[in-house]
Structures are given as C-alpha cells and as structure tokens.
Amino acid sequence: LPVQTAWTSSFFPSGRAVYTDSALQESFPAMQNFFCNFCCVLEENGVKGECVVTDEGSKVLEIKNIAVLPECQRMGYGKRMIEFIEQTYRDNFRILRVGTGDSQLTLPFYKKCGFIESHRIKNFFTDNYDHPIFECGVQLIDMVYLEKNLLWESNTIHRKK
C-alpha cells in the first residue's frame, strides 16, 4: 500500500489529510510502535479525525482504528474516511474488515456504512486485556468482525462458521 495519498475535493473541499507513518507518529506519539500500511489524519480547519488501516494479506484491508473528535462526531467525517479508503483501494483489495466490541455505539455506525457481520471471537476482550473495557456502560466481551465487499455493488459476505 502506498503510505501517501491525497483527499479529493469530492470528500472535503476545504480539507486535507496527512498520510505518512512518520506524520502520524509525530502527531500521535502513542502510535510510535504501531506498524501500519496506511494512516490518515483528517484536517479541515484543524484535526478532525484519524484512521489506521493495515494490509492483512489475501486482498484484505483491516481498519485497526478510526477516531473522530467528540465535537466533530455525527458530521460525516468517519463515514467519509471509510468511503475514501473504499474508493482508493477497491481496485487492489476485495474486502475491508473491521473488528470492534459488541457496542451500541460502534456496530450501528459500521452497519450504516455498509458493513455486514462476518464472525465473532468469543471472550476476546476478557481474554486479551488485563482490565475490563466498557463502552456505553456495557462491558465488552466478544470481538465482532464486520466486512464490506470492495469489488461489487452488492455487499454479500460469506459468513464464517
């Protein structure tokens, strides 16, 4: 994956994004040890959000992290970042995947963006973290994986058993 790209005016006419590992790591020191293939920091009159995507092999991209500042949420920034990734990489990848907790905050967002649940890893959060993780007052237990087909208009994902 290229580590540099640019937003087109159809996404954010007055904005730009910075897409290099070094730029992301400089802006976000916590990312220093995180390997990623594609990083973007969305700037539109200041930083609004970021997204980290990795090449998982077999023509699969995985969103490892996507975040939008709380005061900028529900304004379309997260959805636009996902649309940008889809359009930029649809010729070279077939699946866009994301793993998240079973949360009423994140699952509806991804489903609204066209993702379909593919499988779950039971007890992921309780087995892999030394402390409980809560979102919207609910403890996260299972990792929920959702996928979006980048090749076709119809988004048919074969569920894993």
CSV table of N, CA and C in Angstrom, one decimal:
chain,number,residue,atom,x,y,z
A,1,LEU,N,0.8,-1.2,0.0
A,1,LEU,CA,0.0,0.0,0.0
A,1,LEU,C,0.9,1.2,0.0
A,2,PRO,N,0.5,2.2,-0.7
A,2,PRO,CA,1.2,3.5,-0.6
A,2,PRO,C,0.9,4.1,0.7
A,3,VAL,N,1.9,4.8,1.2
A,3,VAL,CA,1.7,5.5,2.5
A,3,VAL,C,1.4,6.9,2.3
A,4,GLN,N,1.3,7.4,1.1
A,4,GLN,CA,0.9,8.8,0.9
A,4,GLN,C,-0.2,8.8,-0.2
A,5,THR,N,-1.1,9.6,0.0
A,5,THR,CA,-2.2,9.8,-0.9
A,5,THR,C,-2.8,11.2,-0.6
A,6,ALA,N,-3.8,11.6,-1.3
A,6,ALA,CA,-4.4,12.9,-1.0
A,6,ALA,C,-5.9,12.9,-1.1
A,7,TRP,N,-6.6,13.6,-0.3
A,7,TRP,CA,-8.1,13.7,-0.4
A,7,TRP,C,-8.4,14.4,-1.7
A,8,THR,N,-9.5,14.0,-2.3
A,8,THR,CA,-10.0,14.7,-3.5
A,8,THR,C,-11.1,15.7,-3.0
A,9,SER,N,-11.3,16.6,-3.8
A,9,SER,CA,-12.3,17.7,-3.5
A,9,SER,C,-13.7,17.2,-3.2
A,10,SER,N,-14.0,16.0,-3.7
A,10,SER,CA,-15.3,15.4,-3.5
A,10,SER,C,-15.5,15.0,-2.1
A,11,PHE,N,-14.4,14.8,-1.3
A,11,PHE,CA,-14.6,14.4,0.1
A,11,PHE,C,-14.7,15.6,1.0
A,12,PHE,N,-13.7,16.4,1.0
A,12,PHE,CA,-13.6,17.6,1.9
A,12,PHE,C,-13.0,18.7,1.1
A,13,PRO,N,-13.9,19.5,0.4
A,13,PRO,CA,-13.3,20.6,-0.4
A,13,PRO,C,-12.4,21.5,0.3
A,14,SER,N,-12.6,21.8,1.6
A,14,SER,CA,-11.7,22.8,2.3
A,14,SER,C,-10.7,22.0,3.1
A,15,GLY,N,-10.6,20.7,3.1
A,15,GLY,CA,-9.7,20.0,4.0
A,15,GLY,C,-8.6,19.3,3.2
A,16,ARG,N,-7.7,18.7,4.0
A,16,ARG,CA,-6.6,17.9,3.5
A,16,ARG,C,-6.3,16.8,4.5
A,17,ALA,N,-5.6,15.9,4.1
A,17,ALA,CA,-5.2,14.8,5.1
A,17,ALA,C,-3.7,14.5,4.9
A,18,VAL,N,-3.1,14.1,6.0
A,18,VAL,CA,-1.7,13.8,6.0
A,18,VAL,C,-1.6,12.3,6.1
A,19,TYR,N,-0.8,11.6,5.3
A,19,TYR,CA,-0.9,10.2,5.2
A,19,TYR,C,0.4,9.4,5.4
A,20,THR,N,1.3,9.8,6.2
A,20,THR,CA,2.5,9.0,6.3
A,20,THR,C,2.6,8.5,7.7
A,21,ASP,N,3.3,7.3,7.9
A,21,ASP,CA,3.5,6.8,9.2
A,21,ASP,C,4.3,7.8,10.1
A,22,SER,N,5.3,8.5,9.5
A,22,SER,CA,6.0,9.4,10.3
A,22,SER,C,5.2,10.6,10.7
A,23,ALA,N,4.3,11.1,9.8
A,23,ALA,CA,3.5,12.2,10.2
A,23,ALA,C,2.5,11.8,11.3
A,24,LEU,N,1.9,10.7,11.2
A,24,LEU,CA,1.0,10.2,12.2
A,24,LEU,C,1.7,10.0,13.5
A,25,GLN,N,2.9,9.4,13.5
A,25,GLN,CA,3.6,9.1,14.7
A,25,GLN,C,4.1,10.4,15.4
A,26,GLU,N,4.5,11.4,14.6
A,26,GLU,CA,4.9,12.7,15.1
A,26,GLU,C,3.7,13.4,15.8
A,27,SER,N,2.5,13.3,15.2
A,27,SER,CA,1.3,14.0,15.8
A,27,SER,C,0.7,13.2,16.9
A,28,PHE,N,0.9,11.9,16.9
A,28,PHE,CA,0.3,11.0,17.9
A,28,PHE,C,1.4,10.1,18.4
A,29,PRO,N,2.2,10.5,19.4
A,29,PRO,CA,3.3,9.7,19.9
A,29,PRO,C,3.0,8.3,20.4
A,30,ALA,N,1.7,8.1,20.8
A,30,ALA,CA,1.3,6.7,21.2
A,30,ALA,C,1.3,5.7,20.0
A,31,MET,N,1.4,6.3,18.8
A,31,MET,CA,1.4,5.4,17.6
A,31,MET,C,2.9,5.0,17.3
A,32,GLN,N,3.9,5.4,18.0
A,32,GLN,CA,5.3,5.1,17.7
A,32,GLN,C,5.6,3.7,17.4
A,33,ASN,N,5.0,2.7,18.1
A,33,ASN,CA,5.3,1.3,17.9
A,33,ASN,C,4.3,0.6,17.1
A,34,PHE,N,3.3,1.3,16.5
A,34,PHE,CA,2.3,0.7,15.7
A,34,PHE,C,2.6,0.6,14.3
A,35,PHE,N,2.8,-0.6,13.7
A,35,PHE,CA,3.0,-0.7,12.3
A,35,PHE,C,1.7,-0.6,11.5
A,36,CYS,N,1.7,0.2,10.5
A,36,CYS,CA,0.5,0.3,9.7
A,36,CYS,C,0.9,0.6,8.3
A,37,ASN,N,0.1,0.2,7.3
A,37,ASN,CA,0.3,0.5,5.9
A,37,ASN,C,-0.2,1.8,5.5
A,38,PHE,N,-1.3,2.2,6.1
A,38,PHE,CA,-2.0,3.4,5.6
A,38,PHE,C,-2.5,4.2,6.8
A,39,CYS,N,-2.1,5.4,7.0
A,39,CYS,CA,-2.6,6.2,8.1
A,39,CYS,C,-3.0,7.5,7.5
A,40,CYS,N,-4.1,8.0,8.1
A,40,CYS,CA,-4.5,9.4,7.6
A,40,CYS,C,-5.0,10.2,8.9
A,41,VAL,N,-4.6,11.4,8.8
A,41,VAL,CA,-5.1,12.4,9.8
A,41,VAL,C,-5.9,13.4,9.0
A,42,LEU,N,-7.2,13.5,9.3
A,42,LEU,CA,-8.0,14.4,8.5
A,42,LEU,C,-7.9,15.8,9.2
A,43,GLU,N,-7.6,16.7,8.3
A,43,GLU,CA,-7.5,18.1,8.8
A,43,GLU,C,-8.5,18.9,7.9
A,44,GLU,N,-9.4,19.6,8.6
A,44,GLU,CA,-10.3,20.6,8.0
A,44,GLU,C,-10.5,21.7,9.0
A,45,ASN,N,-9.7,22.7,8.9
A,45,ASN,CA,-9.7,23.8,9.9
A,45,ASN,C,-9.3,23.1,11.2
A,46,GLY,N,-8.3,22.3,11.2
A,46,GLY,CA,-7.8,21.6,12.4
A,46,GLY,C,-8.1,20.2,12.3
A,47,VAL,N,-7.4,19.3,13.1
A,47,VAL,CA,-7.5,17.9,13.0
A,47,VAL,C,-8.9,17.5,13.5
A,48,LYS,N,-9.6,16.7,12.7
A,48,LYS,CA,-10.9,16.2,13.0
A,48,LYS,C,-11.0,14.7,13.3
A,49,GLY,N,-10.1,13.9,12.7
A,49,GLY,CA,-10.1,12.5,12.9
A,49,GLY,C,-8.9,11.8,12.3
A,50,GLU,N,-8.8,10.5,12.6
A,50,GLU,CA,-7.7,9.7,12.1
A,50,GLU,C,-8.2,8.3,11.8
A,51,CYS,N,-7.5,7.6,10.9
A,51,CYS,CA,-7.8,6.3,10.6
A,51,CYS,C,-6.5,5.5,10.3
A,52,VAL,N,-6.4,4.3,10.8
A,52,VAL,CA,-5.3,3.4,10.6
A,52,VAL,C,-5.8,2.1,9.9
A,53,VAL,N,-5.1,1.8,8.8
A,53,VAL,CA,-5.6,0.6,8.0
A,53,VAL,C,-4.3,-0.3,7.7
A,54,THR,N,-4.5,-1.6,7.8
A,54,THR,CA,-3.4,-2.5,7.5
A,54,THR,C,-3.8,-3.5,6.4
A,55,ASP,N,-2.8,-3.9,5.7
A,55,ASP,CA,-2.9,-4.9,4.7
A,55,ASP,C,-2.8,-6.3,5.4
A,56,GLU,N,-3.8,-7.0,5.4
A,56,GLU,CA,-3.8,-8.3,6.1
A,56,GLU,C,-3.5,-9.5,5.2
A,57,GLY,N,-3.2,-9.2,4.0
A,57,GLY,CA,-2.9,-10.3,3.0
A,57,GLY,C,-4.2,-10.8,2.4
A,58,SER,N,-4.1,-11.6,1.4
A,58,SER,CA,-5.2,-12.1,0.7
A,58,SER,C,-6.2,-11.1,0.2
A,59,LYS,N,-5.7,-9.9,-0.1
A,59,LYS,CA,-6.5,-8.8,-0.6
A,59,LYS,C,-7.5,-8.3,0.4
A,60,VAL,N,-7.1,-8.3,1.7
A,60,VAL,CA,-8.0,-7.9,2.8
A,60,VAL,C,-7.3,-6.7,3.5
A,61,LEU,N,-8.1,-5.6,3.6
A,61,LEU,CA,-7.6,-4.4,4.4
A,61,LEU,C,-8.4,-4.5,5.7
A,62,GLU,N,-7.7,-4.1,6.8
A,62,GLU,CA,-8.4,-4.0,8.1
A,62,GLU,C,-8.3,-2.6,8.7
A,63,ILE,N,-9.4,-2.1,9.1
A,63,ILE,CA,-9.4,-0.8,9.9
A,63,ILE,C,-9.0,-1.2,11.3
A,64,LYS,N,-7.8,-0.7,11.7
A,64,LYS,CA,-7.4,-1.0,13.1
A,64,LYS,C,-7.9,0.0,14.1
A,65,ASN,N,-8.0,1.3,13.6
A,65,ASN,CA,-8.5,2.3,14.4
A,65,ASN,C,-9.1,3.4,13.6
A,66,ILE,N,-10.2,3.9,14.0
A,66,ILE,CA,-10.8,5.1,13.4
A,66,ILE,C,-11.4,5.9,14.5
A,67,ALA,N,-11.0,7.2,14.5
A,67,ALA,CA,-11.5,8.1,15.6
A,67,ALA,C,-11.8,9.5,15.1
A,68,VAL,N,-12.8,10.1,15.6
A,68,VAL,CA,-13.2,11.4,15.2
A,68,VAL,C,-13.4,12.2,16.6
A,69,LEU,N,-12.9,13.4,16.6
A,69,LEU,CA,-13.0,14.2,17.8
A,69,LEU,C,-14.5,14.2,18.3
A,70,PRO,N,-14.8,14.1,19.6
A,70,PRO,CA,-16.2,14.1,20.0
A,70,PRO,C,-17.0,15.2,19.5
A,71,GLU,N,-16.4,16.4,19.5
A,71,GLU,CA,-17.2,17.6,19.0
A,71,GLU,C,-17.5,17.5,17.5
A,72,CYS,N,-16.8,16.6,16.8
A,72,CYS,CA,-16.9,16.5,15.3
A,72,CYS,C,-17.7,15.3,14.9
A,73,GLN,N,-18.1,14.5,15.9
A,73,GLN,CA,-18.8,13.2,15.6
A,73,GLN,C,-20.2,13.6,15.0
A,74,ARG,N,-20.8,12.6,14.3
A,74,ARG,CA,-22.1,12.8,13.7
A,74,ARG,C,-22.2,13.9,12.6
A,75,MET,N,-21.0,14.2,12.0
A,75,MET,CA,-21.0,15.2,11.0
A,75,MET,C,-20.5,14.6,9.7
A,76,GLY,N,-20.3,13.3,9.7
A,76,GLY,CA,-19.9,12.6,8.4
A,76,GLY,C,-18.5,12.3,8.2
A,77,TYR,N,-17.6,12.8,9.1
A,77,TYR,CA,-16.2,12.6,9.0
A,77,TYR,C,-15.7,11.1,8.9
A,78,GLY,N,-16.2,10.3,9.9
A,78,GLY,CA,-15.9,8.9,9.9
A,78,GLY,C,-16.3,8.2,8.7
A,79,LYS,N,-17.6,8.4,8.3
A,79,LYS,CA,-18.1,7.8,7.1
A,79,LYS,C,-17.3,8.2,5.8
A,80,ARG,N,-16.9,9.5,5.8
A,80,ARG,CA,-16.2,9.9,4.6
A,80,ARG,C,-14.8,9.3,4.6
A,81,MET,N,-14.2,9.1,5.7
A,81,MET,CA,-12.8,8.4,5.7
A,81,MET,C,-13.0,7.0,5.2
A,82,ILE,N,-14.1,6.3,5.6
A,82,ILE,CA,-14.3,4.9,5.1
A,82,ILE,C,-14.6,4.9,3.6
A,83,GLU,N,-15.4,5.9,3.2
A,83,GLU,CA,-15.6,6.0,1.7
A,83,GLU,C,-14.4,6.2,0.9
A,84,PHE,N,-13.5,7.0,1.5
A,84,PHE,CA,-12.2,7.3,0.8
A,84,PHE,C,-11.4,6.1,0.7
A,85,ILE,N,-11.3,5.3,1.8
A,85,ILE,CA,-10.5,4.1,1.8
A,85,ILE,C,-11.1,3.1,0.7
A,86,GLU,N,-12.4,3.0,0.7
A,86,GLU,CA,-13.0,2.1,-0.2
A,86,GLU,C,-12.7,2.5,-1.7
A,87,GLN,N,-12.9,3.8,-2.0
A,87,GLN,CA,-12.6,4.2,-3.4
A,87,GLN,C,-11.2,4.2,-3.7
A,88,THR,N,-10.3,4.4,-2.8
A,88,THR,CA,-8.9,4.4,-3.1
A,88,THR,C,-8.3,3.0,-3.3
A,89,TYR,N,-8.8,2.0,-2.6
A,89,TYR,CA,-8.2,0.7,-2.6
A,89,TYR,C,-9.1,-0.4,-3.3
A,90,ARG,N,-10.2,0.0,-3.8
A,90,ARG,CA,-11.1,-1.1,-4.3
A,90,ARG,C,-10.6,-1.8,-5.5
A,91,ASP,N,-9.6,-1.2,-6.3
A,91,ASP,CA,-9.0,-1.9,-7.4
A,91,ASP,C,-8.0,-2.9,-7.0
A,92,ASN,N,-7.5,-2.8,-5.8
A,92,ASN,CA,-6.4,-3.7,-5.3
A,92,ASN,C,-6.8,-4.6,-4.2
A,93,PHE,N,-7.9,-4.4,-3.5
A,93,PHE,CA,-8.3,-5.2,-2.4
A,93,PHE,C,-9.8,-5.6,-2.6
A,94,ARG,N,-10.2,-6.7,-2.0
A,94,ARG,CA,-11.5,-7.2,-2.2
A,94,ARG,C,-12.4,-7.0,-1.0
A,95,ILE,N,-11.8,-7.0,0.2
A,95,ILE,CA,-12.5,-6.9,1.5
A,95,ILE,C,-12.0,-5.8,2.4
A,96,LEU,N,-12.9,-5.0,3.0
A,96,LEU,CA,-12.5,-4.1,4.0
A,96,LEU,C,-13.1,-4.6,5.3
A,97,ARG,N,-12.3,-4.9,6.3
A,97,ARG,CA,-12.7,-5.5,7.5
A,97,ARG,C,-12.5,-4.6,8.7
A,98,VAL,N,-13.3,-4.8,9.7
A,98,VAL,CA,-13.1,-4.0,11.0
A,98,VAL,C,-13.5,-4.9,12.1
A,99,GLY,N,-12.8,-4.9,13.2
A,99,GLY,CA,-13.1,-5.6,14.5
A,99,GLY,C,-13.4,-4.6,15.5
A,100,THR,N,-14.5,-4.9,16.2
A,100,THR,CA,-15.0,-3.9,17.3
A,100,THR,C,-15.7,-4.7,18.4
A,101,GLY,N,-15.9,-4.0,19.5
A,101,GLY,CA,-16.7,-4.6,20.5
A,101,GLY,C,-18.2,-4.6,20.2
A,102,ASP,N,-18.9,-5.4,20.9
A,102,ASP,CA,-20.3,-5.5,20.7
A,102,ASP,C,-21.0,-4.3,21.4
A,103,SER,N,-20.9,-3.2,20.7
A,103,SER,CA,-21.3,-1.9,21.3
A,103,SER,C,-22.4,-1.2,20.5
A,104,GLN,N,-23.4,-0.7,21.2
A,104,GLN,CA,-24.4,0.1,20.5
A,104,GLN,C,-23.9,1.4,20.0
A,105,LEU,N,-22.6,1.8,20.3
A,105,LEU,CA,-22.0,3.0,19.8
A,105,LEU,C,-21.4,2.7,18.4
A,106,THR,N,-20.7,1.6,18.3
A,106,THR,CA,-19.9,1.3,17.1
A,106,THR,C,-20.6,0.4,16.0
A,107,LEU,N,-21.3,-0.6,16.4
A,107,LEU,CA,-21.9,-1.5,15.5
A,107,LEU,C,-22.9,-0.8,14.5
A,108,PRO,N,-23.8,0.1,15.0
A,108,PRO,CA,-24.7,0.8,14.1
A,108,PRO,C,-24.0,1.6,13.1
A,109,PHE,N,-22.9,2.3,13.5
A,109,PHE,CA,-22.1,3.1,12.6
A,109,PHE,C,-21.6,2.3,11.5
A,110,TYR,N,-20.9,1.1,11.8
A,110,TYR,CA,-20.3,0.3,10.7
A,110,TYR,C,-21.4,-0.3,9.8
A,111,LYS,N,-22.5,-0.7,10.4
A,111,LYS,CA,-23.6,-1.2,9.6
A,111,LYS,C,-24.2,-0.1,8.7
A,112,LYS,N,-24.3,1.1,9.2
A,112,LYS,CA,-24.8,2.2,8.3
A,112,LYS,C,-23.8,2.5,7.2
A,113,CYS,N,-22.5,2.2,7.4
A,113,CYS,CA,-21.5,2.3,6.3
A,113,CYS,C,-21.5,1.1,5.4
A,114,GLY,N,-22.4,0.2,5.6
A,114,GLY,CA,-22.5,-1.0,4.7
A,114,GLY,C,-21.7,-2.2,5.1
A,115,PHE,N,-21.2,-2.3,6.3
A,115,PHE,CA,-20.5,-3.5,6.7
A,115,PHE,C,-21.5,-4.5,7.2
A,116,ILE,N,-21.2,-5.8,7.0
A,116,ILE,CA,-22.0,-6.9,7.4
A,116,ILE,C,-21.2,-7.8,8.4
A,117,GLU,N,-21.8,-8.2,9.5
A,117,GLU,CA,-21.1,-9.0,10.5
A,117,GLU,C,-20.7,-10.3,9.8
A,118,SER,N,-19.4,-10.7,10.0
A,118,SER,CA,-18.9,-11.9,9.4
A,118,SER,C,-18.6,-13.0,10.4
A,119,HIS,N,-18.1,-12.6,11.6
A,119,HIS,CA,-17.9,-13.6,12.7
A,119,HIS,C,-17.5,-12.9,14.0
A,120,ARG,N,-17.5,-13.7,15.0
A,120,ARG,CA,-17.1,-13.1,16.4
A,120,ARG,C,-16.0,-14.0,17.0
A,121,ILE,N,-15.2,-13.4,17.8
A,121,ILE,CA,-14.3,-14.1,18.6
A,121,ILE,C,-14.7,-14.0,20.1
A,122,LYS,N,-15.2,-15.1,20.6
A,122,LYS,CA,-15.7,-15.1,21.9
A,122,LYS,C,-14.7,-14.8,23.0
A,123,ASN,N,-15.1,-14.0,23.9
A,123,ASN,CA,-14.3,-13.6,25.1
A,123,ASN,C,-13.0,-12.9,24.7
A,124,PHE,N,-12.9,-12.3,23.6
A,124,PHE,CA,-11.7,-11.6,23.1
A,124,PHE,C,-11.2,-10.5,24.1
A,125,PHE,N,-12.1,-9.7,24.5
A,125,PHE,CA,-11.7,-8.6,25.4
A,125,PHE,C,-11.4,-9.1,26.8
A,126,THR,N,-12.1,-10.1,27.3
A,126,THR,CA,-11.8,-10.6,28.6
A,126,THR,C,-10.5,-11.4,28.6
A,127,ASP,N,-10.2,-12.1,27.5
A,127,ASP,CA,-9.0,-12.9,27.5
A,127,ASP,C,-7.8,-12.1,27.1
A,128,ASN,N,-7.9,-11.0,26.5
A,128,ASN,CA,-6.7,-10.3,26.0
A,128,ASN,C,-6.4,-9.0,26.7
A,129,TYR,N,-7.2,-8.6,27.6
A,129,TYR,CA,-6.9,-7.3,28.3
A,129,TYR,C,-6.9,-7.6,29.8
A,130,ASP,N,-6.0,-6.9,30.6
A,130,ASP,CA,-5.9,-7.2,32.0
A,130,ASP,C,-6.9,-6.4,32.8
A,131,HIS,N,-7.8,-5.7,32.2
A,131,HIS,CA,-8.8,-4.9,32.9
A,131,HIS,C,-10.1,-4.9,32.0
A,132,PRO,N,-11.2,-4.8,32.6
A,132,PRO,CA,-12.5,-4.7,31.9
A,132,PRO,C,-12.5,-3.5,31.0
A,133,ILE,N,-13.1,-3.6,29.8
A,133,ILE,CA,-13.3,-2.5,28.9
A,133,ILE,C,-14.8,-2.2,28.8
A,134,PHE,N,-15.2,-1.0,29.0
A,134,PHE,CA,-16.6,-0.6,29.0
A,134,PHE,C,-16.8,0.4,27.9
A,135,GLU,N,-18.0,0.3,27.2
A,135,GLU,CA,-18.4,1.3,26.2
A,135,GLU,C,-19.9,1.4,26.4
A,136,CYS,N,-20.3,2.7,26.5
A,136,CYS,CA,-21.7,3.0,26.8
A,136,CYS,C,-22.3,2.2,28.0
A,137,GLY,N,-21.4,2.1,29.0
A,137,GLY,CA,-21.8,1.4,30.2
A,137,GLY,C,-21.9,-0.1,30.2
A,138,VAL,N,-21.5,-0.7,29.1
A,138,VAL,CA,-21.6,-2.2,28.9
A,138,VAL,C,-20.2,-2.7,28.7
A,139,GLN,N,-19.9,-3.8,29.5
A,139,GLN,CA,-18.6,-4.4,29.3
A,139,GLN,C,-18.4,-5.1,28.0
A,140,LEU,N,-17.3,-4.9,27.3
A,140,LEU,CA,-17.1,-5.5,26.0
A,140,LEU,C,-16.5,-6.9,26.3
A,141,ILE,N,-17.1,-7.9,25.7
A,141,ILE,CA,-16.6,-9.3,25.9
A,141,ILE,C,-16.1,-9.9,24.6
A,142,ASP,N,-17.0,-10.0,23.6
A,142,ASP,CA,-16.6,-10.6,22.3
A,142,ASP,C,-16.1,-9.5,21.3
A,143,MET,N,-15.2,-9.9,20.4
A,143,MET,CA,-14.8,-9.1,19.3
A,143,MET,C,-15.8,-9.4,18.1
A,144,VAL,N,-16.3,-8.4,17.6
A,144,VAL,CA,-17.3,-8.6,16.4
A,144,VAL,C,-16.5,-8.1,15.2
A,145,TYR,N,-16.4,-9.0,14.2
A,145,TYR,CA,-15.8,-8.6,12.9
A,145,TYR,C,-16.9,-8.4,11.9
A,146,LEU,N,-16.7,-7.3,11.2
A,146,LEU,CA,-17.6,-6.9,10.1
A,146,LEU,C,-16.8,-6.7,8.9
A,147,GLU,N,-17.4,-7.0,7.7
A,147,GLU,CA,-16.7,-6.9,6.4
A,147,GLU,C,-17.5,-6.2,5.4
A,148,LYS,N,-16.8,-5.6,4.5
A,148,LYS,CA,-17.5,-4.9,3.4
A,148,LYS,C,-16.8,-5.3,2.1
A,149,ASN,N,-17.6,-5.8,1.1
A,149,ASN,CA,-17.0,-6.2,-0.2
A,149,ASN,C,-16.7,-5.0,-1.0
A,150,LEU,N,-15.4,-4.9,-1.4
A,150,LEU,CA,-15.0,-3.7,-2.2
A,150,LEU,C,-15.1,-3.9,-3.7
A,151,LEU,N,-15.4,-5.2,-4.1
A,151,LEU,CA,-15.4,-5.5,-5.5
A,151,LEU,C,-16.8,-5.3,-6.2
A,152,TRP,N,-17.9,-5.5,-5.5
A,152,TRP,CA,-19.2,-5.4,-6.1
A,152,TRP,C,-20.1,-4.5,-5.5
A,153,GLU,N,-21.1,-4.0,-6.2
A,153,GLU,CA,-22.1,-3.1,-5.6
A,153,GLU,C,-22.8,-3.9,-4.5
A,154,SER,N,-23.2,-5.1,-4.8
A,154,SER,CA,-23.9,-5.9,-3.8
A,154,SER,C,-22.9,-6.3,-2.7
A,155,ASN,N,-23.2,-6.1,-1.5
A,155,ASN,CA,-22.3,-6.4,-0.4
A,155,ASN,C,-22.6,-7.7,0.2
A,156,THR,N,-22.3,-8.8,-0.5
A,156,THR,CA,-22.5,-10.2,0.0
A,156,THR,C,-21.2,-10.7,0.6
A,157,ILE,N,-21.2,-11.0,1.9
A,157,ILE,CA,-20.1,-11.5,2.6
A,157,ILE,C,-20.5,-12.9,3.0
A,158,HIS,N,-19.6,-13.9,2.7
A,158,HIS,CA,-19.9,-15.3,3.2
A,158,HIS,C,-19.5,-15.3,4.7
A,159,ARG,N,-20.5,-15.7,5.5
A,159,ARG,CA,-20.2,-15.7,6.9
A,159,ARG,C,-19.4,-16.9,7.3
A,160,LYS,N,-18.5,-16.7,8.2
A,160,LYS,CA,-17.6,-17.8,8.7
A,160,LYS,C,-18.3,-18.5,9.8
A,161,LYS,N,-18.2,-19.8,9.8
A,161,LYS,CA,-18.9,-20.6,10.8
A,161,LYS,C,-18.0,-20.8,12.1
